[in-house]
Short mmCIF file of C-alpha atoms in Angstrom, two decimals:
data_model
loop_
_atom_site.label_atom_id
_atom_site.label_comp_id
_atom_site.label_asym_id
_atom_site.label_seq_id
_atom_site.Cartn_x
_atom_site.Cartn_y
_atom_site.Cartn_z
CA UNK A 97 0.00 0.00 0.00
CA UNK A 98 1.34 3.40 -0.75
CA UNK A 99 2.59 5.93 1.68
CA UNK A 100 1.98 8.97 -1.10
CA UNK A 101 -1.04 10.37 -2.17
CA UNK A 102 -1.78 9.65 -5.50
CA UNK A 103 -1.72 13.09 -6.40
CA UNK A 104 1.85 13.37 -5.04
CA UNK A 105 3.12 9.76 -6.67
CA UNK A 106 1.70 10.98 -10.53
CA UNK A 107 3.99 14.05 -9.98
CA UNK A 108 7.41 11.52 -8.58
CA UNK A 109 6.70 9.90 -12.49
CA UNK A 110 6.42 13.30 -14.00
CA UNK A 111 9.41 14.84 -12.22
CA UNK A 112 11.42 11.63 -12.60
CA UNK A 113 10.70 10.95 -16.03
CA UNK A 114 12.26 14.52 -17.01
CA UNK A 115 15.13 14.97 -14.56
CA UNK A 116 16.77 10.86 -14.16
CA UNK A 117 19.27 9.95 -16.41
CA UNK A 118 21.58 6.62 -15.14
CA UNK A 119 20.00 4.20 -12.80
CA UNK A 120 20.20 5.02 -9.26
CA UNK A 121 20.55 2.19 -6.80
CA UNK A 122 18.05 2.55 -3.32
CA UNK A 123 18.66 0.22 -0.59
CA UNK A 124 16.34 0.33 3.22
CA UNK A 125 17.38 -1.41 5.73
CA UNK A 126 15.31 -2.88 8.09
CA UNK A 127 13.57 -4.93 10.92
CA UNK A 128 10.55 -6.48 9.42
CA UNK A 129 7.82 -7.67 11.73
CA UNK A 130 8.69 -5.15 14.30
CA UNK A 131 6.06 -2.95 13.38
CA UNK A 132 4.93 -0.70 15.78
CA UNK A 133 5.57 -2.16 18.91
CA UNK A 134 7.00 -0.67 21.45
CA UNK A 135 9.92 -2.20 22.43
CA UNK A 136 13.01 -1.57 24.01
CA UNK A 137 15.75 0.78 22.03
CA UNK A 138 17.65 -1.06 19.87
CA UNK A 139 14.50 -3.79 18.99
CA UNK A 140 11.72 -2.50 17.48
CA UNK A 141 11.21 -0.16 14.55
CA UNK A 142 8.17 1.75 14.60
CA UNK A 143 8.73 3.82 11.24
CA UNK A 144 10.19 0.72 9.17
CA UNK A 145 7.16 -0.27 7.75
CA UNK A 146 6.48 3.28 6.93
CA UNK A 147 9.90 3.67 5.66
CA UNK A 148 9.74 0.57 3.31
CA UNK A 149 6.19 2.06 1.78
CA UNK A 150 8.05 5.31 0.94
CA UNK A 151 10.94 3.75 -0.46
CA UNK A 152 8.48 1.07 -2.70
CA UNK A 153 6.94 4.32 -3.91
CA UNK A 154 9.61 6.31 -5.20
CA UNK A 155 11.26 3.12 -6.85
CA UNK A 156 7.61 2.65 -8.71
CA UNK A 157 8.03 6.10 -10.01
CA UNK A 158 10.52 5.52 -12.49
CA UNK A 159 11.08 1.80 -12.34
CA UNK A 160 13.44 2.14 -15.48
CA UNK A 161 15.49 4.02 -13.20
CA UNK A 162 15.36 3.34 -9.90
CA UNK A 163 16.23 0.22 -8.54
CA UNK A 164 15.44 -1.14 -4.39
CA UNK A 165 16.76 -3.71 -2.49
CA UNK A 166 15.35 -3.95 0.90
CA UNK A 167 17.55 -5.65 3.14
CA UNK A 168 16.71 -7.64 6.70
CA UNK A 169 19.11 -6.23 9.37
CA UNK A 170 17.54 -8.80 12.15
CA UNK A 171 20.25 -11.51 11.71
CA UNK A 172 22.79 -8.66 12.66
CA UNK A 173 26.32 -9.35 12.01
CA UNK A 174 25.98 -6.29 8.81
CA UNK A 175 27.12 -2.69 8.59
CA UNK A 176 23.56 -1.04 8.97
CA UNK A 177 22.65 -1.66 12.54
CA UNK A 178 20.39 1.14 12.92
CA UNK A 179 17.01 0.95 11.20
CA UNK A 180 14.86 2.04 9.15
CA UNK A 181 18.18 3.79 6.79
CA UNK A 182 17.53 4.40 3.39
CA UNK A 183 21.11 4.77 1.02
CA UNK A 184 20.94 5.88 -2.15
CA UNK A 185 24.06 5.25 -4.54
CA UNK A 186 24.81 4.24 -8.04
CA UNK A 187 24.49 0.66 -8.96
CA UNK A 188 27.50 -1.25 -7.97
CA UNK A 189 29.31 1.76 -5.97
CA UNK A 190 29.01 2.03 -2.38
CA UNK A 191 26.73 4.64 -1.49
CA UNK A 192 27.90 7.53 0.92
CA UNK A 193 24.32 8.75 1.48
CA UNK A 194 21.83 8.21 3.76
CA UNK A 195 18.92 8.74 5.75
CA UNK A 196 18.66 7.48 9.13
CA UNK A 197 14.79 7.35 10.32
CA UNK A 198 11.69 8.15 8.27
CA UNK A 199 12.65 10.87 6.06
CA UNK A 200 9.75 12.65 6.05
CA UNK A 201 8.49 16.05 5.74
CA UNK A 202 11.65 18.37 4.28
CA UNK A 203 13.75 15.48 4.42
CA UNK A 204 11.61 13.74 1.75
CA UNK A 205 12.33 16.51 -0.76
CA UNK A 206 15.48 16.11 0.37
CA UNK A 207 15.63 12.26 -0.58
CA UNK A 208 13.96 13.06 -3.87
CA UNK A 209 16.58 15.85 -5.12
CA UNK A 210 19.29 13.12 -4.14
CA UNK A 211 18.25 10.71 -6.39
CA UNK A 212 18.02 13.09 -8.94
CA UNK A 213 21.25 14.26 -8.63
CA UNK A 214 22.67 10.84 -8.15
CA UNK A 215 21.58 9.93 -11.63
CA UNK A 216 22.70 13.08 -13.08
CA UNK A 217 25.59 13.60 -11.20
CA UNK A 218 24.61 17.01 -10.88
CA UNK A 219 26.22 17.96 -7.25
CA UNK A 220 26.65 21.99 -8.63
CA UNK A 221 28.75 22.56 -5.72
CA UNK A 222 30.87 25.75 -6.74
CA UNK A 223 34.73 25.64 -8.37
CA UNK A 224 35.92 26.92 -4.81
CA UNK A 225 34.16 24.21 -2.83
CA UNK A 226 35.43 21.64 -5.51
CA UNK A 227 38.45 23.05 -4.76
CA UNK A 228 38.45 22.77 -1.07
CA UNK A 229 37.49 19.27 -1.85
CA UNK A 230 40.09 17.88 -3.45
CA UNK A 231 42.29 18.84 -0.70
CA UNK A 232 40.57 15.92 1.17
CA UNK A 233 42.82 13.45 2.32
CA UNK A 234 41.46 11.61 4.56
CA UNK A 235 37.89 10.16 5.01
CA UNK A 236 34.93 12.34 6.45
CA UNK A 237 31.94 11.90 7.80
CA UNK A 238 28.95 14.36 7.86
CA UNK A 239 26.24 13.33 10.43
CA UNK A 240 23.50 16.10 9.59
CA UNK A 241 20.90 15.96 12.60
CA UNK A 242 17.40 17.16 11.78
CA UNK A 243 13.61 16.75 12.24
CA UNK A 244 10.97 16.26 9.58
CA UNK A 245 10.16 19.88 9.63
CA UNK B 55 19.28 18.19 -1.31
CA UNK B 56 21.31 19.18 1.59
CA UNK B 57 24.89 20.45 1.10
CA UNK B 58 26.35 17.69 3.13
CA UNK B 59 24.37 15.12 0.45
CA UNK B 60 26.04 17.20 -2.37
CA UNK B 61 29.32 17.51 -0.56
CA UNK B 62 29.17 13.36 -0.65
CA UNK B 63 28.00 13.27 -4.33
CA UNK B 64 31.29 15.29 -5.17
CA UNK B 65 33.65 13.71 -3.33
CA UNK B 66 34.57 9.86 -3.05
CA UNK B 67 36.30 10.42 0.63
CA UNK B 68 33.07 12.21 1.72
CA UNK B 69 30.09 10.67 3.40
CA UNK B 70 26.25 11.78 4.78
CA UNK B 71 24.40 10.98 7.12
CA UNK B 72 20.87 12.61 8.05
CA UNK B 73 19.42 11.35 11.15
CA UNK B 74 16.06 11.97 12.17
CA UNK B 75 16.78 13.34 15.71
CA UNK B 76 13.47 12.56 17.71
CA UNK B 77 13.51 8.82 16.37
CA UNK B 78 16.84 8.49 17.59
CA UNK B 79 17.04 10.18 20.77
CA UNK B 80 19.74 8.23 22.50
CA UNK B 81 22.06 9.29 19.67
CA UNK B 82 21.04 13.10 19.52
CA UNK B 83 21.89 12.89 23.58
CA UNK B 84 24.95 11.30 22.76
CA UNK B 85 25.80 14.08 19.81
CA UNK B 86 24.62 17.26 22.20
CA UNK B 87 21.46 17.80 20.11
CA UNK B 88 19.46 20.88 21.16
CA UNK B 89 18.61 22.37 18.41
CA UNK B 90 18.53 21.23 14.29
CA UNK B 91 19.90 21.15 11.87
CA UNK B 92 22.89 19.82 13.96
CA UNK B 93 26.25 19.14 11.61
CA UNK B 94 28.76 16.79 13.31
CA UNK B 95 31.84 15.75 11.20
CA UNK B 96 33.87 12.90 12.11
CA UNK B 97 31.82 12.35 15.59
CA UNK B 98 34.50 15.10 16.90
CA UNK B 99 33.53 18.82 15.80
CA UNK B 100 30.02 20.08 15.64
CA UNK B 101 28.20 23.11 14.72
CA UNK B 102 24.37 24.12 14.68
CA UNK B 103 22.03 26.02 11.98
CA UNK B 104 22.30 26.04 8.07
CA UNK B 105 24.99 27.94 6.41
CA UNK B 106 25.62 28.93 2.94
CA UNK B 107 27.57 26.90 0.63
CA UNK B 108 30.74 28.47 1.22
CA UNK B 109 30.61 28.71 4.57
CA UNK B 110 29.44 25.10 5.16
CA UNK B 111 31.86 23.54 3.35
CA UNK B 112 34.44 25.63 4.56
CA UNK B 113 33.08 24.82 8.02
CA UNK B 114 33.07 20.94 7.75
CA UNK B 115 36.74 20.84 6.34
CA UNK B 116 37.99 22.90 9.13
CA UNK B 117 36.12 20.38 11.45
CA UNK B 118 37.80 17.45 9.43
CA UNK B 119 41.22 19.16 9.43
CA UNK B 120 41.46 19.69 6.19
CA UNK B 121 40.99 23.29 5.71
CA UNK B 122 42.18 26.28 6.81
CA UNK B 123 39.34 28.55 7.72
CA UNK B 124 37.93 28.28 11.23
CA UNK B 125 33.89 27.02 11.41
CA UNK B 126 31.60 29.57 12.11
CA UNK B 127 29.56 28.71 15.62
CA UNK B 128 32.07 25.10 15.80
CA UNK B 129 31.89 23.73 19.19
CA UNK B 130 32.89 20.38 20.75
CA UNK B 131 30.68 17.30 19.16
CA UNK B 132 29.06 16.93 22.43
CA UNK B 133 29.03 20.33 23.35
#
């Protein structure tokens, strides 16, 4: 069943079908079955079902495009612990962006311009900060706090 | 898309994270959450409210070490 209105999923196709270019790779992780029990931190996963809804809708809006792979974190022993995340990467490339919890609200505008600009490429960060960038030695990692606003 | 998201696009060494802070409220303690949008770079340096490009980028690589210009409104990670 879909999270998005259907009002709101006819405009994903429209907006997808004129901005994606190469495929773009979505992957949620999460704790099926959990629902939304209550349980203690770390065990259940009140949003993933939520989550998993969202993410099956934007995939549908340009399945050409878009690709999802849902993946089970219960057995443990994998590099997402934390659930629901959402990644979203190129095809075959390890993706080094994410959501952690529902993106919802701003944040879901803000999942939707990634994948465009995944498949596009199209980071239009200025010369200077490209600059700065490729200064970077070292790995870094940007943990951006927010709320759904 | 945010400029952190963007920063990551651009960069192979570069990675984002956006956490939803009232889901995860154990980590937001453990980050010094109080208000949002909250930037913490390498779990170290932190600083709070959205800043231009420039000025974001400029403060993240300063946070990372690898830049020379100080962060505007940096502060300890848990701070």
């Amino acid at each position: 069943m879909s999270i998005l209105t259907d009002r709101l999923r006819e405009q994903l196709k429209e907006r997808f079908a004129e901005r994606l270019r190469g495929p773009v790779q979505l992957t949620l992780f999460t704790r099926p079955g959990s629902g939304r029990l209550i349980l203690p931190s770390g065990l259940g996963c009140p949003t993933c079902e939520d989550a998993k809804r969202m993410a099956e809708d934007l995939a549908a809006a340009a399945p050409e495009r878009v690709q999802l792979q849902v993946v089970d974190v219960s057995g443990g022993g994998g590099e997402v612990t934390e659930v629901p995340t959402l990644t979203v990467g190129v095809p075959g490339e390890r993706s080094r962006i994410r959501w952690q919890g529902l993106p919802a609200g701003f944040e879901f505008a803000t999942v939707v311009d990634a994948i465009e600009r995944v498949s596009t490429g199209a980071h239009e960060l200025s010369p200077d900060s490209l600059q700065r960038l490729a200064a970077v030695r070292d790995p870094v990692e940007i943990m951006v706090f927010a709320t759904p606003g | 898309m945010s400029l952190a998201n963007r920063m990551a696009l651009a960069s192979p060494l570069i990675s984002s994270v956006t956490i939803e802070a009232e889901e995860f409220p154990e980590l937001s303690r453990a980050f010094g959450v109080q208000g949002v949008p909250r930037t913490v770079v390498n779990r170290r340096g932190a600083f709070v409210g959205a800043l231009p490009e420039a000025q974001f980028v400029g403060a993240v690589l300063q946070l990372a070490g690898a830049a020379s210009e100080p962060p505007q409104g940096g502060s300890g990670a848990s701070g």
